[in-house]
Short mmCIF file of C-alpha atoms in Angstrom, two decimals:
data_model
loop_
_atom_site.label_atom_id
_atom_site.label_comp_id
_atom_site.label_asym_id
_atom_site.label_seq_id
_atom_site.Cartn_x
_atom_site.Cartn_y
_atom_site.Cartn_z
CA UNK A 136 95.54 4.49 72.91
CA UNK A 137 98.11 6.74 70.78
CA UNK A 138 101.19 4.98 72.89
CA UNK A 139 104.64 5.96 71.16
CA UNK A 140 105.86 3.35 69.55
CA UNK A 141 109.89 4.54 69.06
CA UNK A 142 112.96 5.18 71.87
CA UNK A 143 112.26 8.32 73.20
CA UNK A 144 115.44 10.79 74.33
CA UNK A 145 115.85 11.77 77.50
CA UNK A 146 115.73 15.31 77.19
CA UNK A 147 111.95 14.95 75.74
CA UNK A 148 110.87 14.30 79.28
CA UNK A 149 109.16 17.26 81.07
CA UNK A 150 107.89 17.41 84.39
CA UNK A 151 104.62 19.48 85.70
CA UNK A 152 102.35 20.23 88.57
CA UNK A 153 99.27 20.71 89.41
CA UNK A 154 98.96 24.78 89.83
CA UNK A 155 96.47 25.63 92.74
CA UNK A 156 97.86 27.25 96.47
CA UNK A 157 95.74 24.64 97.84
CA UNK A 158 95.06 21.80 95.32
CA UNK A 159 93.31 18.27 95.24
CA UNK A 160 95.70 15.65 94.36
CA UNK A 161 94.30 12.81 91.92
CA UNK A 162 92.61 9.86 93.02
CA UNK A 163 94.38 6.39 91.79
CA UNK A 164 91.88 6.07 89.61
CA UNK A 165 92.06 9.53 87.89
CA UNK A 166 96.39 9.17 87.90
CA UNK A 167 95.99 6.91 85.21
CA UNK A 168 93.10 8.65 83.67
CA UNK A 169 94.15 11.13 80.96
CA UNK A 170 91.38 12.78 79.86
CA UNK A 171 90.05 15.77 82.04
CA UNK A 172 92.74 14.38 84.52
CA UNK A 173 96.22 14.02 84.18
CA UNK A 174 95.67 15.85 80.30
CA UNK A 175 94.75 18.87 82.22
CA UNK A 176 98.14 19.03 84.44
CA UNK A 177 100.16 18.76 81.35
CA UNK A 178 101.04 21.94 79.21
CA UNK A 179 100.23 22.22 75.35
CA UNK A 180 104.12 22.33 74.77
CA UNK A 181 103.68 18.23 75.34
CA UNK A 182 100.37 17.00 74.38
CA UNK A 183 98.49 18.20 77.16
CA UNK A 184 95.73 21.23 77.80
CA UNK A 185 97.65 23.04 80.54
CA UNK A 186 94.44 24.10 82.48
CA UNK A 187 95.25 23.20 85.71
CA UNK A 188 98.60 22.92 85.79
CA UNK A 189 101.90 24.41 84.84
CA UNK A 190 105.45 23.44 84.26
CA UNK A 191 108.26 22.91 86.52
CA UNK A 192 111.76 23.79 84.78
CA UNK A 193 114.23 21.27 86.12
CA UNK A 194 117.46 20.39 84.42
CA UNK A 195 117.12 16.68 84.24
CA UNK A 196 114.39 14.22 85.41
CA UNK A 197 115.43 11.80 87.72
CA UNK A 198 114.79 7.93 87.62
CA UNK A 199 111.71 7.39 88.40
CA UNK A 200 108.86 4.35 89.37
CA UNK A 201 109.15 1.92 91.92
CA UNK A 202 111.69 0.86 94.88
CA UNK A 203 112.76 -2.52 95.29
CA UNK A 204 111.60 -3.95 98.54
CA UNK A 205 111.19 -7.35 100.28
CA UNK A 206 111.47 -8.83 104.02
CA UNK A 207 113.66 -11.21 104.20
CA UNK A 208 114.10 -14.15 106.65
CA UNK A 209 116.90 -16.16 107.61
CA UNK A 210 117.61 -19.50 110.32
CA UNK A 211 120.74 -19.42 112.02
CA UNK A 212 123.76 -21.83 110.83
CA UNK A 213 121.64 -22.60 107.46
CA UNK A 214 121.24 -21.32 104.06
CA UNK A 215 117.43 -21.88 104.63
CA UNK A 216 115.42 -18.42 104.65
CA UNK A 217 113.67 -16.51 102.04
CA UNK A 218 113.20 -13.32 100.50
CA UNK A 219 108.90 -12.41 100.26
CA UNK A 220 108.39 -10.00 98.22
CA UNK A 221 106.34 -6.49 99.30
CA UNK A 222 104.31 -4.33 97.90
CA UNK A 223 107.06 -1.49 96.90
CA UNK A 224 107.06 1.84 98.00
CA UNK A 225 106.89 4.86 94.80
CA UNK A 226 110.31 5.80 94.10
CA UNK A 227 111.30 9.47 95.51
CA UNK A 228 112.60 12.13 93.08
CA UNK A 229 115.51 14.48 93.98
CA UNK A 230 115.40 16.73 91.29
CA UNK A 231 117.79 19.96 91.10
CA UNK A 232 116.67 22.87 88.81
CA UNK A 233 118.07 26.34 87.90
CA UNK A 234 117.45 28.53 90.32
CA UNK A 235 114.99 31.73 89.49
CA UNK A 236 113.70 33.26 92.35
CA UNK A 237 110.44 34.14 90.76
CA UNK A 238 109.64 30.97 88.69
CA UNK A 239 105.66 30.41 89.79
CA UNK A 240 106.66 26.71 89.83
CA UNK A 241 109.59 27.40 92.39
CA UNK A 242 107.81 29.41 94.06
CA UNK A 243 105.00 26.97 94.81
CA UNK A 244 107.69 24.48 95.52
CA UNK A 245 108.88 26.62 97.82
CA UNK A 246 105.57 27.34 99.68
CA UNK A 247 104.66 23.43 99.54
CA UNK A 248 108.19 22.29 101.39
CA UNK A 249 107.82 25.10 103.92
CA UNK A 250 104.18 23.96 104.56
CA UNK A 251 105.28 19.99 104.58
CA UNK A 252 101.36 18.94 104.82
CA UNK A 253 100.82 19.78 101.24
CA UNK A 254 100.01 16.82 98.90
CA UNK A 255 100.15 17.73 95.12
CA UNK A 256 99.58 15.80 91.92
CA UNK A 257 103.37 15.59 89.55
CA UNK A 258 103.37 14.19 86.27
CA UNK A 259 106.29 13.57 84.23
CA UNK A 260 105.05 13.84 80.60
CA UNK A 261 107.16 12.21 77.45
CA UNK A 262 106.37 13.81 74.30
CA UNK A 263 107.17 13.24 70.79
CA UNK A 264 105.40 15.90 69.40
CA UNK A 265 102.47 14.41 68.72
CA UNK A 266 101.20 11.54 71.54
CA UNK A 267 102.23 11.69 75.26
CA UNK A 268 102.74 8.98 77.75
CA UNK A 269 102.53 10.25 81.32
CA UNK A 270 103.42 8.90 84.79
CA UNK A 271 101.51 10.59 87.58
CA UNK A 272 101.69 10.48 91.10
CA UNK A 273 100.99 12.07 94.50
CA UNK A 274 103.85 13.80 96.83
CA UNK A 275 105.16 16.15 99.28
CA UNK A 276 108.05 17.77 98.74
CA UNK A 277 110.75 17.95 101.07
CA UNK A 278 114.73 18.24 101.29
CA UNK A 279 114.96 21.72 99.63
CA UNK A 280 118.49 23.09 99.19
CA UNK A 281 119.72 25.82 97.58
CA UNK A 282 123.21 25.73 96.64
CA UNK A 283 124.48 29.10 95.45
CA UNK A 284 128.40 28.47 94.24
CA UNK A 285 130.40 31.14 93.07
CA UNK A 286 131.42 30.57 89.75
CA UNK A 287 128.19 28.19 88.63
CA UNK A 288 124.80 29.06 88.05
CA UNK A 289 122.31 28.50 91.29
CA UNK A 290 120.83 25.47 92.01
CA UNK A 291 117.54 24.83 93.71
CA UNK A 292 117.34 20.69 94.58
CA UNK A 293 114.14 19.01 96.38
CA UNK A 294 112.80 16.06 96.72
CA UNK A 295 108.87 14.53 95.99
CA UNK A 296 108.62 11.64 98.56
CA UNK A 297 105.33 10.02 96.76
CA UNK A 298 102.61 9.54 99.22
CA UNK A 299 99.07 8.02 99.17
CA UNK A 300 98.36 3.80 98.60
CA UNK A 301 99.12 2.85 94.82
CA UNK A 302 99.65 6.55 93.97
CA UNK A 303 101.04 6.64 90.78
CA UNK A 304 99.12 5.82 87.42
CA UNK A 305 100.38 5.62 83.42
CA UNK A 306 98.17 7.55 80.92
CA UNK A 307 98.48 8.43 77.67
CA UNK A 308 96.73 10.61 74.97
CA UNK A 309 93.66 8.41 73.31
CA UNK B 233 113.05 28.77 81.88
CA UNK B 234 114.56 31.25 79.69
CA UNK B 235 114.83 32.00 76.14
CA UNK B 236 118.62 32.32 74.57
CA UNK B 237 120.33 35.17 74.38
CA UNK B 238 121.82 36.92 71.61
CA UNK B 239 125.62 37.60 71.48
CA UNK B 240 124.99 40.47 69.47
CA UNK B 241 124.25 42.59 72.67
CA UNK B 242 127.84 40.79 74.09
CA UNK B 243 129.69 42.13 71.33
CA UNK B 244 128.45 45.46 71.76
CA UNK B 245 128.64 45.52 75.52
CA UNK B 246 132.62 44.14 75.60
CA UNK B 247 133.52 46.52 73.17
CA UNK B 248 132.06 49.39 75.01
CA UNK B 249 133.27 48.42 78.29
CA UNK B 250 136.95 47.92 77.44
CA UNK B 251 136.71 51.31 75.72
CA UNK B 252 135.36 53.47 78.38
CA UNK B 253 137.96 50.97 80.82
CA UNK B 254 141.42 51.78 78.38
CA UNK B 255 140.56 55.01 76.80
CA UNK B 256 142.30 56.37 75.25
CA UNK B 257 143.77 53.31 74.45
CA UNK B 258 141.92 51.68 71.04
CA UNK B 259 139.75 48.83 71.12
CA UNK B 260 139.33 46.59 68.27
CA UNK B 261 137.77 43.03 68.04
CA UNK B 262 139.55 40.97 66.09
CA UNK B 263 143.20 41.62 64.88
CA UNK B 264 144.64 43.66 62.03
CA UNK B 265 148.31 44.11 60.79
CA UNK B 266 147.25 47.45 60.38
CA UNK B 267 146.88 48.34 64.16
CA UNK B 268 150.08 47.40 64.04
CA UNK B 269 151.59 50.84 63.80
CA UNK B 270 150.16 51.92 66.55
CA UNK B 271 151.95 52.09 69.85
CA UNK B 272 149.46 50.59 72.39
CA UNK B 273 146.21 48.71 71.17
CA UNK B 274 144.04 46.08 72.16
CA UNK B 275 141.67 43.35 70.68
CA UNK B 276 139.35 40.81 71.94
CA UNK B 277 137.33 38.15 70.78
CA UNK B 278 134.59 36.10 71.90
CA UNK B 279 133.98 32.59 72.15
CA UNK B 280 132.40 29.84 74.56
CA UNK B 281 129.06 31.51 74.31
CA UNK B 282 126.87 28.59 76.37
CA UNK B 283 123.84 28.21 78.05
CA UNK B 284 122.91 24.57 78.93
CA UNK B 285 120.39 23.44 77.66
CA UNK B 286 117.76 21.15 79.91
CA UNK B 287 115.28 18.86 79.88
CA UNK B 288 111.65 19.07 77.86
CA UNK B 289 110.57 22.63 75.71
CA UNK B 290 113.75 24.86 73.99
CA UNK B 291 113.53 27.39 76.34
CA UNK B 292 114.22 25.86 79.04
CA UNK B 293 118.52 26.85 79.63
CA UNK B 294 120.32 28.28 81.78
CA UNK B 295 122.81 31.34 82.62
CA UNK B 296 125.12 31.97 80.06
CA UNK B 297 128.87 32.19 80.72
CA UNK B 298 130.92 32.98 77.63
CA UNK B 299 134.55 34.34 77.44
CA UNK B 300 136.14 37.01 75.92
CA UNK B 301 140.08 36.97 75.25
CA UNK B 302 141.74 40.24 75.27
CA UNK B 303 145.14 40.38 73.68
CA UNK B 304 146.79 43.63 74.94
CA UNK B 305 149.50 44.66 72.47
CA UNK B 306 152.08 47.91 73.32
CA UNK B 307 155.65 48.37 71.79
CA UNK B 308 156.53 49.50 75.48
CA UNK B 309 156.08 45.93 77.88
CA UNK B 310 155.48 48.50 80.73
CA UNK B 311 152.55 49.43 78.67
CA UNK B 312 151.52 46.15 78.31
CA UNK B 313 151.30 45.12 81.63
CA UNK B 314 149.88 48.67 82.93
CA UNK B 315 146.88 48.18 80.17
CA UNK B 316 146.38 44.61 81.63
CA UNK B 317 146.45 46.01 85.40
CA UNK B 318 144.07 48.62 84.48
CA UNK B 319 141.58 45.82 82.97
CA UNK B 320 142.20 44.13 86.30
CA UNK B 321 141.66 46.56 88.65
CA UNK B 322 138.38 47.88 86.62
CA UNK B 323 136.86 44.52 86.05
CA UNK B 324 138.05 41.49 87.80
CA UNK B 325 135.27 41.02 90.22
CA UNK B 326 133.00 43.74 88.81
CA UNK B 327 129.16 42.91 88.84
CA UNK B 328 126.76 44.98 87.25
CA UNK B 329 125.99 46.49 83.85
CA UNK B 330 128.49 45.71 81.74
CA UNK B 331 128.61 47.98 78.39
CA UNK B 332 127.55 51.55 80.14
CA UNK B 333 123.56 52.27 79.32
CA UNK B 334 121.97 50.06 77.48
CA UNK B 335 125.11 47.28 78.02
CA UNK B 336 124.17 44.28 79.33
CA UNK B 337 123.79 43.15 83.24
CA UNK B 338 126.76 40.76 84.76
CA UNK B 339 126.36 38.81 87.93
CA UNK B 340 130.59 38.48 88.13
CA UNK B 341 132.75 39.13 85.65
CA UNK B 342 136.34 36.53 85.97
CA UNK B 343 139.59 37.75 84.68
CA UNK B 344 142.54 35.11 83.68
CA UNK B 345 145.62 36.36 82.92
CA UNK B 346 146.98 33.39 80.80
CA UNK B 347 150.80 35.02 79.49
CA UNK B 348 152.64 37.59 78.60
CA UNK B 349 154.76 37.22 75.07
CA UNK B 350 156.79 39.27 71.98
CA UNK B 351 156.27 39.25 68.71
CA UNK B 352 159.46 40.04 67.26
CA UNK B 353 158.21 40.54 63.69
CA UNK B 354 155.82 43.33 65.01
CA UNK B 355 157.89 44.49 67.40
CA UNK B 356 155.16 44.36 70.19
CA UNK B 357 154.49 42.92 73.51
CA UNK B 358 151.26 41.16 74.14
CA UNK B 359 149.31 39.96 77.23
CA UNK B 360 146.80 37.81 77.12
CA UNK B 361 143.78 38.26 79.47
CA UNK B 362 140.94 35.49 79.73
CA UNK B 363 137.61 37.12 80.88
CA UNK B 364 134.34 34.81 82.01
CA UNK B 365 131.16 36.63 81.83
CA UNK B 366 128.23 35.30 84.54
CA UNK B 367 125.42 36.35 82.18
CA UNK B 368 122.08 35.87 84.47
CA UNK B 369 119.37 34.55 82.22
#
């Protein structure tokens, strides 16, 4: 596997989508597979082939991975109790972009959080110019605002709530 | 995503618009002793020409919203500030080409008027105007 091996900067983060009206999200087995899979999401401009995806321009990309989460139990009048770990639930992204009302991307974004049913494979690809490490996942997007300010540049903000079991997977360019 | 724009196009637009806004007052960018002489004159310059830039590939910024100072210089301070109300009437607020044809296209153009002032040694009044450009990418 070509990992990176050096600190990457933030900015060299990119996120994309898969690009069909109606598309098949990944299975949890092909999220963390790169080749014909996740690869294929991912434009050229980061290591990727860019067939069946395209690129969502967003100003920052937000922390990203896993929640914490555990149920906890407690007995009255003691310190006894516990805290039991769960499994945790993929980390939702609220991401805000630059608005442009006829970005294919936004668009689609658009289209998905007005639908609400559709599921749709995201990666966020981390380039260095030559390898790529990717984190894939399943989601629906929801929470869309637009936020039009006198005085400041438009901003479009949604949020991918991850669905699916596992539903996220790590790749990277062999 | 959009690719950056070039200030060249600003340069020619402000210049153009503040003509066809003063005439027949002159417009010059940048300041010369020799203008000087003449009763009423303006200049401007530009600066704070900015698009952020965002995550991943370069083109990937957004709307640009640079500034142009105009200094507003008249022997007569009646002149002065009738200039400046003429720039304010005309373009505070204004949204659309910017320039006349072939100028460039503004969402909202922002007028600041920072001070008034004297130069003794010139013998001319000045006001100085602060004016934000929305540039739409």
């Amino acid at each position: 596997m070509a990992l990176i091996n050096k600190v990457m900067p933030g900015f060299s983060a990119t996120l994309w989508m898969q690009d069909d009206v109606t598309p098949t999200p990944l299975t949890d087995t092909q999220l963390a597979t790169w080749t014909g899979q996740v690869a294929d999401i991912i434009g050229t401009a980061a290591g990727g082939t860019g067939t069946a995806g395209i690129a969502v321009p967003v100003e920052a990309i937000p922390a990203f991975g896993a929640d914490d989460a555990f149920a906890a139990y407690s007995v009255a009048g003691a310190r006894t109790g516990a805290k039991i770990t769960t499994q945790n639930q993929v980390t939702s992204m609220t991401i805000t972009a630059a608005w442009n009302p006829a970005d294919a991307a936004m668009l689609q974004i658009r289209d998905d959080g007005e639908s609400g049913t559709v599921i749709r494979t995201y990666v966020v690809a981390t380039y260095d110019g030559t390898n790529t490490v990717a984190y894939a996942f399943n989601g629906r997007i929801g929470g869309m605002q637009w936020d039009m300010a006198p005085g400041a540049e438009g901003k479009f903000t949604f949020t991918i709530h991850p669905t699916g079991g596992n539903s996220y997977g790590w790749s990277t360019n062999p | 995503m959009t690719t950056q724009q070039n200030p060249v196009d600003y340069a020619v637009a402000i210049q153009a618009q503040l003509t066809t806004t003063v005439s027949p007052v002159r417009v010059y960018a940048n300041f010369n002793r020799n203008f000087a002489t003449e009763p009423k004159f303006l200049t401007w310059q530009l600066r704070n020409v900015h698009q952020p830039v965002y995550t991943g590939p370069q083109d990937n910024k957004g709307i640009d919203r640079p500034v142009f100072q105009v200094s507003i210089f008249a022997q007569s301070m009646n002149d002065a500030f009738s200039i400046s109300n003429t720039i304010l009437q005309s373009l505070h607020g204004y949204a659309g080409q910017f320039g006349g044809a072939g100028g460039i296209w503004v969402s909202k153009v922002d007028i600041d008027w920072l001070y008034n002032t004297y130069d003794n040694e010139l013998g001319l009044n000045q006001v100085i105007l602060d004016c934000t450009l929305d540039i739409p990418a």
